[in-house]
CSV table of C-alpha atoms and ligand atoms in Angstrom, one decimal:
chain,number,residue,atom,x,y,z
A,1,UNK,CA,-4.2,23.6,17.4
A,2,UNK,CA,-4.8,26.2,14.7
A,3,UNK,CA,-1.0,26.6,14.3
A,4,UNK,CA,-0.6,22.8,14.1
A,5,UNK,CA,-3.4,22.5,11.5
A,6,UNK,CA,-1.7,25.1,9.3
A,7,UNK,CA,1.7,23.4,9.6
A,8,UNK,CA,0.2,20.0,8.9
A,9,UNK,CA,-1.6,21.4,5.8
A,10,UNK,CA,1.7,22.9,4.6
A,11,UNK,CA,3.4,19.5,5.0
A,12,UNK,CA,0.6,17.7,3.2
A,13,UNK,CA,0.5,20.2,0.3
A,14,UNK,CA,4.3,19.7,-0.2
A,15,UNK,CA,4.2,15.9,0.1
A,16,UNK,CA,4.9,13.6,-2.8
A,17,UNK,CA,3.9,10.2,-1.5
A,18,UNK,CA,1.6,10.5,1.5
A,19,UNK,CA,-0.3,7.5,2.8
A,20,UNK,CA,-3.0,7.1,5.4
A,21,UNK,CA,-3.0,4.2,8.0
A,22,UNK,CA,-6.5,3.8,9.4
A,23,UNK,CA,-8.1,1.8,12.3
A,24,UNK,CA,-11.4,1.2,13.8
A,25,UNK,CA,-11.7,4.8,15.1
A,26,UNK,CA,-12.3,6.2,11.6
A,27,UNK,CA,-15.5,4.1,11.3
A,28,UNK,CA,-16.8,4.9,14.8
A,29,UNK,CA,-18.8,7.9,13.4
A,30,UNK,CA,-20.3,5.5,10.9
A,31,UNK,CA,-21.8,3.6,13.9
A,32,UNK,CA,-19.3,0.8,14.0
A,33,UNK,CA,-17.7,0.5,17.4
A,34,UNK,CA,-14.0,-0.5,18.0
A,35,UNK,CA,-13.2,-3.9,19.4
A,36,UNK,CA,-11.6,-2.6,22.7
A,37,UNK,CA,-12.8,-0.2,25.4
A,38,UNK,CA,-15.9,0.0,27.5
A,39,UNK,CA,-18.3,0.2,24.4
A,40,UNK,CA,-16.1,-2.0,22.3
A,41,UNK,CA,-17.4,-5.1,20.5
A,42,UNK,CA,-15.5,-7.4,22.9
A,43,UNK,CA,-17.6,-6.2,25.8
A,44,UNK,CA,-20.6,-7.8,24.1
A,45,UNK,CA,-19.1,-10.7,22.1
A,46,UNK,CA,-16.6,-13.4,22.8
A,47,UNK,CA,-13.4,-12.8,20.6
A,48,UNK,CA,-13.2,-16.6,20.3
A,49,UNK,CA,-15.8,-16.5,17.6
A,50,UNK,CA,-13.0,-15.1,15.3
A,51,UNK,CA,-10.5,-17.7,16.2
A,52,UNK,CA,-9.7,-19.9,13.2
A,53,UNK,CA,-9.5,-23.2,15.1
A,54,UNK,CA,-12.7,-22.4,16.9
A,55,UNK,CA,-14.4,-21.6,13.6
A,56,UNK,CA,-13.5,-24.9,12.2
A,57,UNK,CA,-14.6,-26.9,15.3
A,58,UNK,CA,-17.7,-24.8,16.0
A,59,UNK,CA,-18.9,-23.3,12.7
A,60,UNK,CA,-22.5,-22.7,13.8
A,61,UNK,CA,-21.6,-21.0,17.1
A,62,UNK,CA,-18.9,-18.9,15.4
A,63,UNK,CA,-21.2,-18.0,12.5
A,64,UNK,CA,-24.0,-16.9,14.9
A,65,UNK,CA,-21.7,-14.2,16.4
A,66,UNK,CA,-20.2,-13.3,13.0
A,67,UNK,CA,-23.6,-12.8,11.5
A,68,UNK,CA,-24.8,-10.6,14.4
A,69,UNK,CA,-21.6,-8.4,14.4
A,70,UNK,CA,-20.7,-8.1,10.8
A,71,UNK,CA,-23.9,-8.6,8.8
A,72,UNK,CA,-26.9,-7.6,11.0
A,73,UNK,CA,-25.1,-4.9,13.0
A,74,UNK,CA,-22.6,-3.3,10.7
A,75,UNK,CA,-24.2,-4.3,7.5
A,76,UNK,CA,-26.0,-1.0,7.0
A,77,UNK,CA,-23.1,1.3,7.9
A,78,UNK,CA,-22.2,4.1,5.5
A,79,UNK,CA,-18.9,5.9,5.0
A,80,UNK,CA,-18.6,9.2,7.0
A,81,UNK,CA,-16.9,12.5,6.4
A,82,UNK,CA,-13.4,11.2,7.3
A,83,UNK,CA,-13.5,8.4,4.7
A,84,UNK,CA,-14.8,11.0,2.1
A,85,UNK,CA,-11.9,13.5,2.8
A,86,UNK,CA,-9.4,10.7,2.2
A,87,UNK,CA,-11.0,9.9,-1.1
A,88,UNK,CA,-10.9,13.6,-2.0
A,89,UNK,CA,-7.2,13.8,-1.1
A,90,UNK,CA,-6.5,10.9,-3.4
A,91,UNK,CA,-8.5,12.5,-6.2
A,92,UNK,CA,-6.4,15.7,-5.8
A,93,UNK,CA,-3.2,13.6,-6.1
A,94,UNK,CA,-2.3,14.3,-2.4
A,95,UNK,CA,-2.7,10.7,-1.1
A,96,UNK,CA,-1.1,7.7,-2.7
A,97,UNK,CA,-2.9,4.9,-0.8
A,98,UNK,CA,-4.9,4.0,2.3
A,99,UNK,CA,-3.6,1.1,4.3
A,100,UNK,CA,-6.5,0.0,6.5
A,101,UNK,CA,-6.9,-2.5,9.3
A,102,UNK,CA,-10.6,-2.2,8.9
A,103,UNK,CA,-12.7,-4.8,7.2
A,104,UNK,CA,-15.8,-2.7,6.6
A,105,UNK,CA,-15.3,-1.7,3.0
A,106,UNK,CA,-16.1,2.0,3.9
A,107,UNK,CA,-13.0,3.5,2.3
A,108,UNK,CA,-14.0,2.0,-1.1
A,109,UNK,CA,-17.6,3.0,-0.5
A,110,UNK,CA,-16.4,6.6,0.0
A,111,UNK,CA,-14.5,6.5,-3.3
A,112,UNK,CA,-10.9,5.7,-2.4
A,113,UNK,CA,-9.3,3.7,-5.2
A,114,UNK,CA,-6.0,2.5,-3.8
A,115,UNK,CA,-6.9,0.7,-0.6
A,116,UNK,CA,-4.6,-2.0,0.9
A,117,UNK,CA,-6.7,-4.1,3.3
A,118,UNK,CA,-4.4,-5.5,5.8
A,119,UNK,CA,-7.1,-7.6,7.5
A,120,UNK,CA,-9.2,-8.4,4.5
A,121,UNK,CA,-12.9,-7.4,3.9
A,122,UNK,CA,-16.1,-8.6,5.4
A,123,UNK,CA,-18.1,-7.9,2.2
A,124,UNK,CA,-16.9,-11.1,0.6
A,125,UNK,CA,-17.5,-14.7,1.7
A,126,UNK,CA,-15.3,-17.5,0.4
A,127,UNK,CA,-15.8,-21.3,0.0
A,128,UNK,CA,-13.0,-23.0,2.0
A,129,UNK,CA,-13.0,-25.9,-0.5
A,130,UNK,CA,-13.2,-24.4,-4.1
A,131,UNK,CA,-12.4,-20.7,-3.4
A,132,UNK,CA,-15.6,-19.4,-5.0
A,133,UNK,CA,-16.6,-16.0,-3.6
A,134,UNK,CA,-20.0,-14.6,-2.7
A,135,UNK,CA,-21.4,-11.2,-1.8
A,136,UNK,CA,-22.9,-11.6,1.7
A,137,UNK,CA,-26.2,-9.8,0.8
A,138,UNK,CA,-26.8,-12.5,-1.9
A,139,UNK,CA,-26.2,-15.4,0.6
A,140,UNK,CA,-29.0,-16.8,2.8
A,141,UNK,CA,-27.7,-16.2,6.4
A,142,UNK,CA,-30.9,-17.5,8.0
A,143,UNK,CA,-29.4,-21.0,7.9
A,144,UNK,CA,-26.0,-21.2,9.5
A,145,UNK,CA,-23.3,-21.9,8.6
A,146,UNK,CA,-23.8,-20.7,5.0
A,147,UNK,CA,-22.5,-23.1,2.4
A,148,UNK,CA,-21.1,-23.0,-1.1
A,149,UNK,CA,-23.8,-23.7,-3.8
A,150,UNK,CA,-21.4,-26.0,-5.7
A,151,UNK,CA,-19.7,-28.3,-3.1
A,152,UNK,CA,-21.8,-27.5,0.0
A,153,UNK,CA,-18.7,-26.7,2.0
A,154,UNK,CA,-18.7,-23.9,4.6
A,155,UNK,CA,-18.3,-20.2,3.6
A,156,UNK,CA,-15.9,-18.1,5.6
A,157,UNK,CA,-15.8,-14.2,5.7
A,158,UNK,CA,-12.8,-13.0,3.7
A,159,UNK,CA,-11.2,-11.2,6.7
A,160,UNK,CA,-8.3,-12.3,8.8
A,161,UNK,CA,-9.2,-14.4,11.8
A,162,UNK,CA,-7.0,-14.8,14.9
A,163,UNK,CA,-4.5,-17.4,14.1
A,164,UNK,CA,-4.5,-16.6,10.3
A,165,UNK,CA,-1.8,-14.9,8.2
A,166,UNK,CA,-2.0,-11.5,6.6
A,167,UNK,CA,-3.0,-11.6,2.9
A,168,UNK,CA,0.3,-11.7,1.1
A,169,UNK,CA,-0.3,-8.9,-1.6
A,170,UNK,CA,-1.8,-6.5,0.9
A,171,UNK,CA,1.1,-7.0,3.3
A,172,UNK,CA,3.7,-6.5,0.5
A,173,UNK,CA,2.1,-3.4,-1.0
A,174,UNK,CA,1.4,-1.8,2.4
A,175,UNK,CA,5.0,-2.2,3.5
A,176,UNK,CA,6.3,-0.8,0.2
A,177,UNK,CA,3.9,2.2,0.4
A,178,UNK,CA,5.1,2.8,4.0
A,179,UNK,CA,8.7,2.7,2.9
A,180,UNK,CA,8.1,5.1,0.0
A,181,UNK,CA,5.9,7.5,2.0
A,182,UNK,CA,7.1,11.0,3.0
A,183,UNK,CA,4.1,11.6,5.2
A,184,UNK,CA,1.8,9.1,7.0
A,185,UNK,CA,-1.6,10.1,8.4
A,186,UNK,CA,-2.3,7.7,11.3
A,187,UNK,CA,-6.1,7.8,12.0
A,188,UNK,CA,-8.1,6.2,14.7
A,189,UNK,CA,-5.9,3.3,15.8
A,190,UNK,CA,-4.4,2.2,19.0
A,191,UNK,CA,-1.4,0.7,17.2
A,192,UNK,CA,-1.8,-2.5,19.3
A,193,UNK,CA,-2.5,-5.0,16.6
A,194,UNK,CA,0.7,-6.6,15.1
A,195,UNK,CA,2.0,-6.8,12.4
A,196,UNK,CA,-0.3,-4.0,11.1
A,197,UNK,CA,1.0,-1.6,13.8
A,198,UNK,CA,4.5,-1.6,12.3
A,199,UNK,CA,3.3,0.3,9.1
A,200,UNK,CA,3.7,3.9,10.6
A,201,UNK,CA,6.9,2.8,12.3
A,202,UNK,CA,8.3,1.6,9.0
A,203,UNK,CA,7.4,4.8,7.3
A,204,UNK,CA,9.0,6.9,10.1
A,205,UNK,CA,12.2,4.8,9.9
A,206,UNK,CA,12.4,5.8,6.2
A,207,UNK,CA,12.0,9.5,7.0
A,208,UNK,CA,8.2,10.1,6.9
A,209,UNK,CA,6.5,12.8,9.0
A,210,UNK,CA,3.9,11.1,11.2
A,211,UNK,CA,0.6,13.0,11.7
A,212,UNK,CA,-1.8,11.4,14.1
A,213,UNK,CA,-5.5,12.0,14.4
A,214,UNK,CA,-7.2,10.4,17.4
A,215,UNK,CA,-9.6,11.2,20.2
A,216,UNK,CA,-7.0,9.8,22.6
A,217,UNK,CA,-3.3,9.1,22.7
A,218,UNK,CA,-2.1,5.8,21.2
A,219,UNK,CA,1.0,3.6,21.3
A,220,UNK,CA,2.5,6.0,18.7
A,221,UNK,CA,1.8,9.3,20.3
A,222,UNK,CA,4.8,9.6,22.6
A,223,UNK,CA,7.1,7.6,20.3
A,224,UNK,CA,7.0,8.3,16.6
A,225,UNK,CA,4.2,11.0,16.2
A,226,UNK,CA,5.3,14.4,15.0
A,227,UNK,CA,1.9,16.1,15.0
A,228,UNK,CA,-1.0,14.9,17.2
A,229,UNK,CA,-4.4,16.3,16.2
A,230,UNK,CA,-6.8,15.4,18.9
A,231,UNK,CA,-10.5,15.0,18.0
A,232,UNK,CA,-12.9,13.0,16.0
A,233,UNK,CA,-11.6,11.9,12.6
A,234,UNK,CA,-14.4,13.4,10.6
A,235,UNK,CA,-14.1,16.8,12.3
A,236,UNK,CA,-10.3,17.1,12.2
A,237,UNK,CA,-10.2,15.9,8.5
A,238,UNK,CA,-12.9,18.4,7.6
A,239,UNK,CA,-10.9,21.3,9.1
A,240,UNK,CA,-7.7,20.1,7.5
A,241,UNK,CA,-9.5,19.8,4.1
A,242,UNK,CA,-10.8,23.3,4.5
A,243,UNK,CA,-7.3,24.7,5.0
A,244,UNK,CA,-6.0,22.6,2.0
A,245,UNK,CA,-8.9,23.8,-0.2
A,246,UNK,CA,-7.4,27.3,0.3
A,247,UNK,CA,-4.2,26.2,-1.5
A,248,UNK,CA,-3.8,26.2,-5.3
A,249,UNK,CA,-2.9,22.9,-6.9
B,1,LIG,P1,-9.0,-0.2,18.3
B,1,LIG,O1,-10.3,-0.8,18.6
B,1,LIG,O2,-7.9,-0.9,19.0
B,1,LIG,O3,-8.9,1.3,18.7
B,1,LIG,C1,-9.7,2.3,18.1
B,1,LIG,C2,-9.0,3.7,18.1
B,1,LIG,O4,-9.8,4.7,17.6
B,1,LIG,C3,-8.6,4.2,19.5
B,1,LIG,O5,-7.3,4.6,19.5
B,1,LIG,C4,-9.6,5.3,19.8
B,1,LIG,O6,-9.1,6.3,20.7
B,1,LIG,C5,-9.8,5.8,18.4
B,1,LIG,N1,-11.1,6.5,18.2
B,1,LIG,C6,-12.3,6.2,18.6
B,1,LIG,N2,-13.2,7.0,18.1
B,1,LIG,C7,-12.6,7.9,17.3
B,1,LIG,C8,-13.0,8.9,16.4
B,1,LIG,N3,-14.3,9.3,16.3
B,1,LIG,N4,-12.1,9.5,15.7
B,1,LIG,C9,-10.7,9.2,15.8
B,1,LIG,N5,-10.3,8.2,16.6
B,1,LIG,C10,-11.2,7.5,17.3
B,1,LIG,O7,-8.8,-0.2,16.8
B,1,LIG,P2,-7.6,-0.7,15.9
B,1,LIG,O8,-6.3,-0.2,16.5
B,1,LIG,O9,-8.0,-0.3,14.6
B,1,LIG,O10,-7.5,-2.3,16.0
B,1,LIG,C11,-8.5,-3.1,16.2
B,1,LIG,C12,-8.6,-4.2,15.2
B,1,LIG,O11,-10.0,-4.4,15.1
B,1,LIG,C13,-8.2,-4.0,13.8
B,1,LIG,O12,-7.3,-5.0,13.5
B,1,LIG,C14,-9.4,-4.0,12.9
B,1,LIG,O13,-9.2,-5.0,11.9
B,1,LIG,C15,-10.5,-4.5,13.8
B,1,LIG,N6,-11.8,-3.8,13.7
B,1,LIG,C16,-12.3,-3.3,12.6
B,1,LIG,C17,-13.4,-2.6,12.6
B,1,LIG,C18,-14.0,-2.0,11.3
B,1,LIG,O14,-13.7,-2.6,10.2
B,1,LIG,N7,-14.6,-0.9,11.3
B,1,LIG,C19,-14.2,-2.4,13.8
B,1,LIG,C20,-13.6,-2.9,14.9
B,1,LIG,C21,-12.4,-3.6,14.9
């Protein structure tokens, strides 16, 4: 592991266009569970609440679960050491962009500037009629579903529901960043959700070195991963940052 960390730090310090691809695992230490697994959100909630057709047909039921998961439960979450190290790597000029599947806004909260949100962001609600957007904390969620103050139509969280397409700009920019990348840090993701899961594969196809950080093996580990650093994202990134801090830039 020590040898791997040193090798990985060398690769990162020589990289010109590194990106990070993050999933639910990077936010676990902020108190937000992943969707899958024994403690995952789907062991407590019905995934149907995030199905677009269901949302249109049953907005009150859908909104009850959405409010409980995304606003009551994760609303107070703060970024952790892993999000912060990525922001520092960007500041040092070592990281070009974060492509995230997460919708929790924690990369931006930690200070990352270039973040491509593949699945949108829960910290924005949008009117399905006029497109006006709202900050959730400024909307009354005691009465569900919340409605636009102008046309009284339903507000929807600005993240991607099942059955909905990927936001066009995030998709295009993520793919371009993956194709341009010489290194990709794959952090806390199973690699099961398509089309997001193709980002590291696309980077690898274009010659990038794949460095994976996860507590467990993922779909990438035996396939495209060059270096697998096992452990919690904040701990591994802290150690990596310590080694990198010993280099001169
Ligand atoms: P996932 O739920 O499928 O898998 C989580 C991964 O994180 C697993 O590989 C697990 O081994 C790893 N992990 C758990 N704790 C970790 C830690 N402390 N450090 C490092 N790795 C750790 O997550 P996914 O692949 O990202 O896909 C799930 C989908 O769910 C995504 O599309 C995402 O939009 C959504 N989601 C987002 C959030 C969020 O915004 N924080 C939370 C749950 C789900």
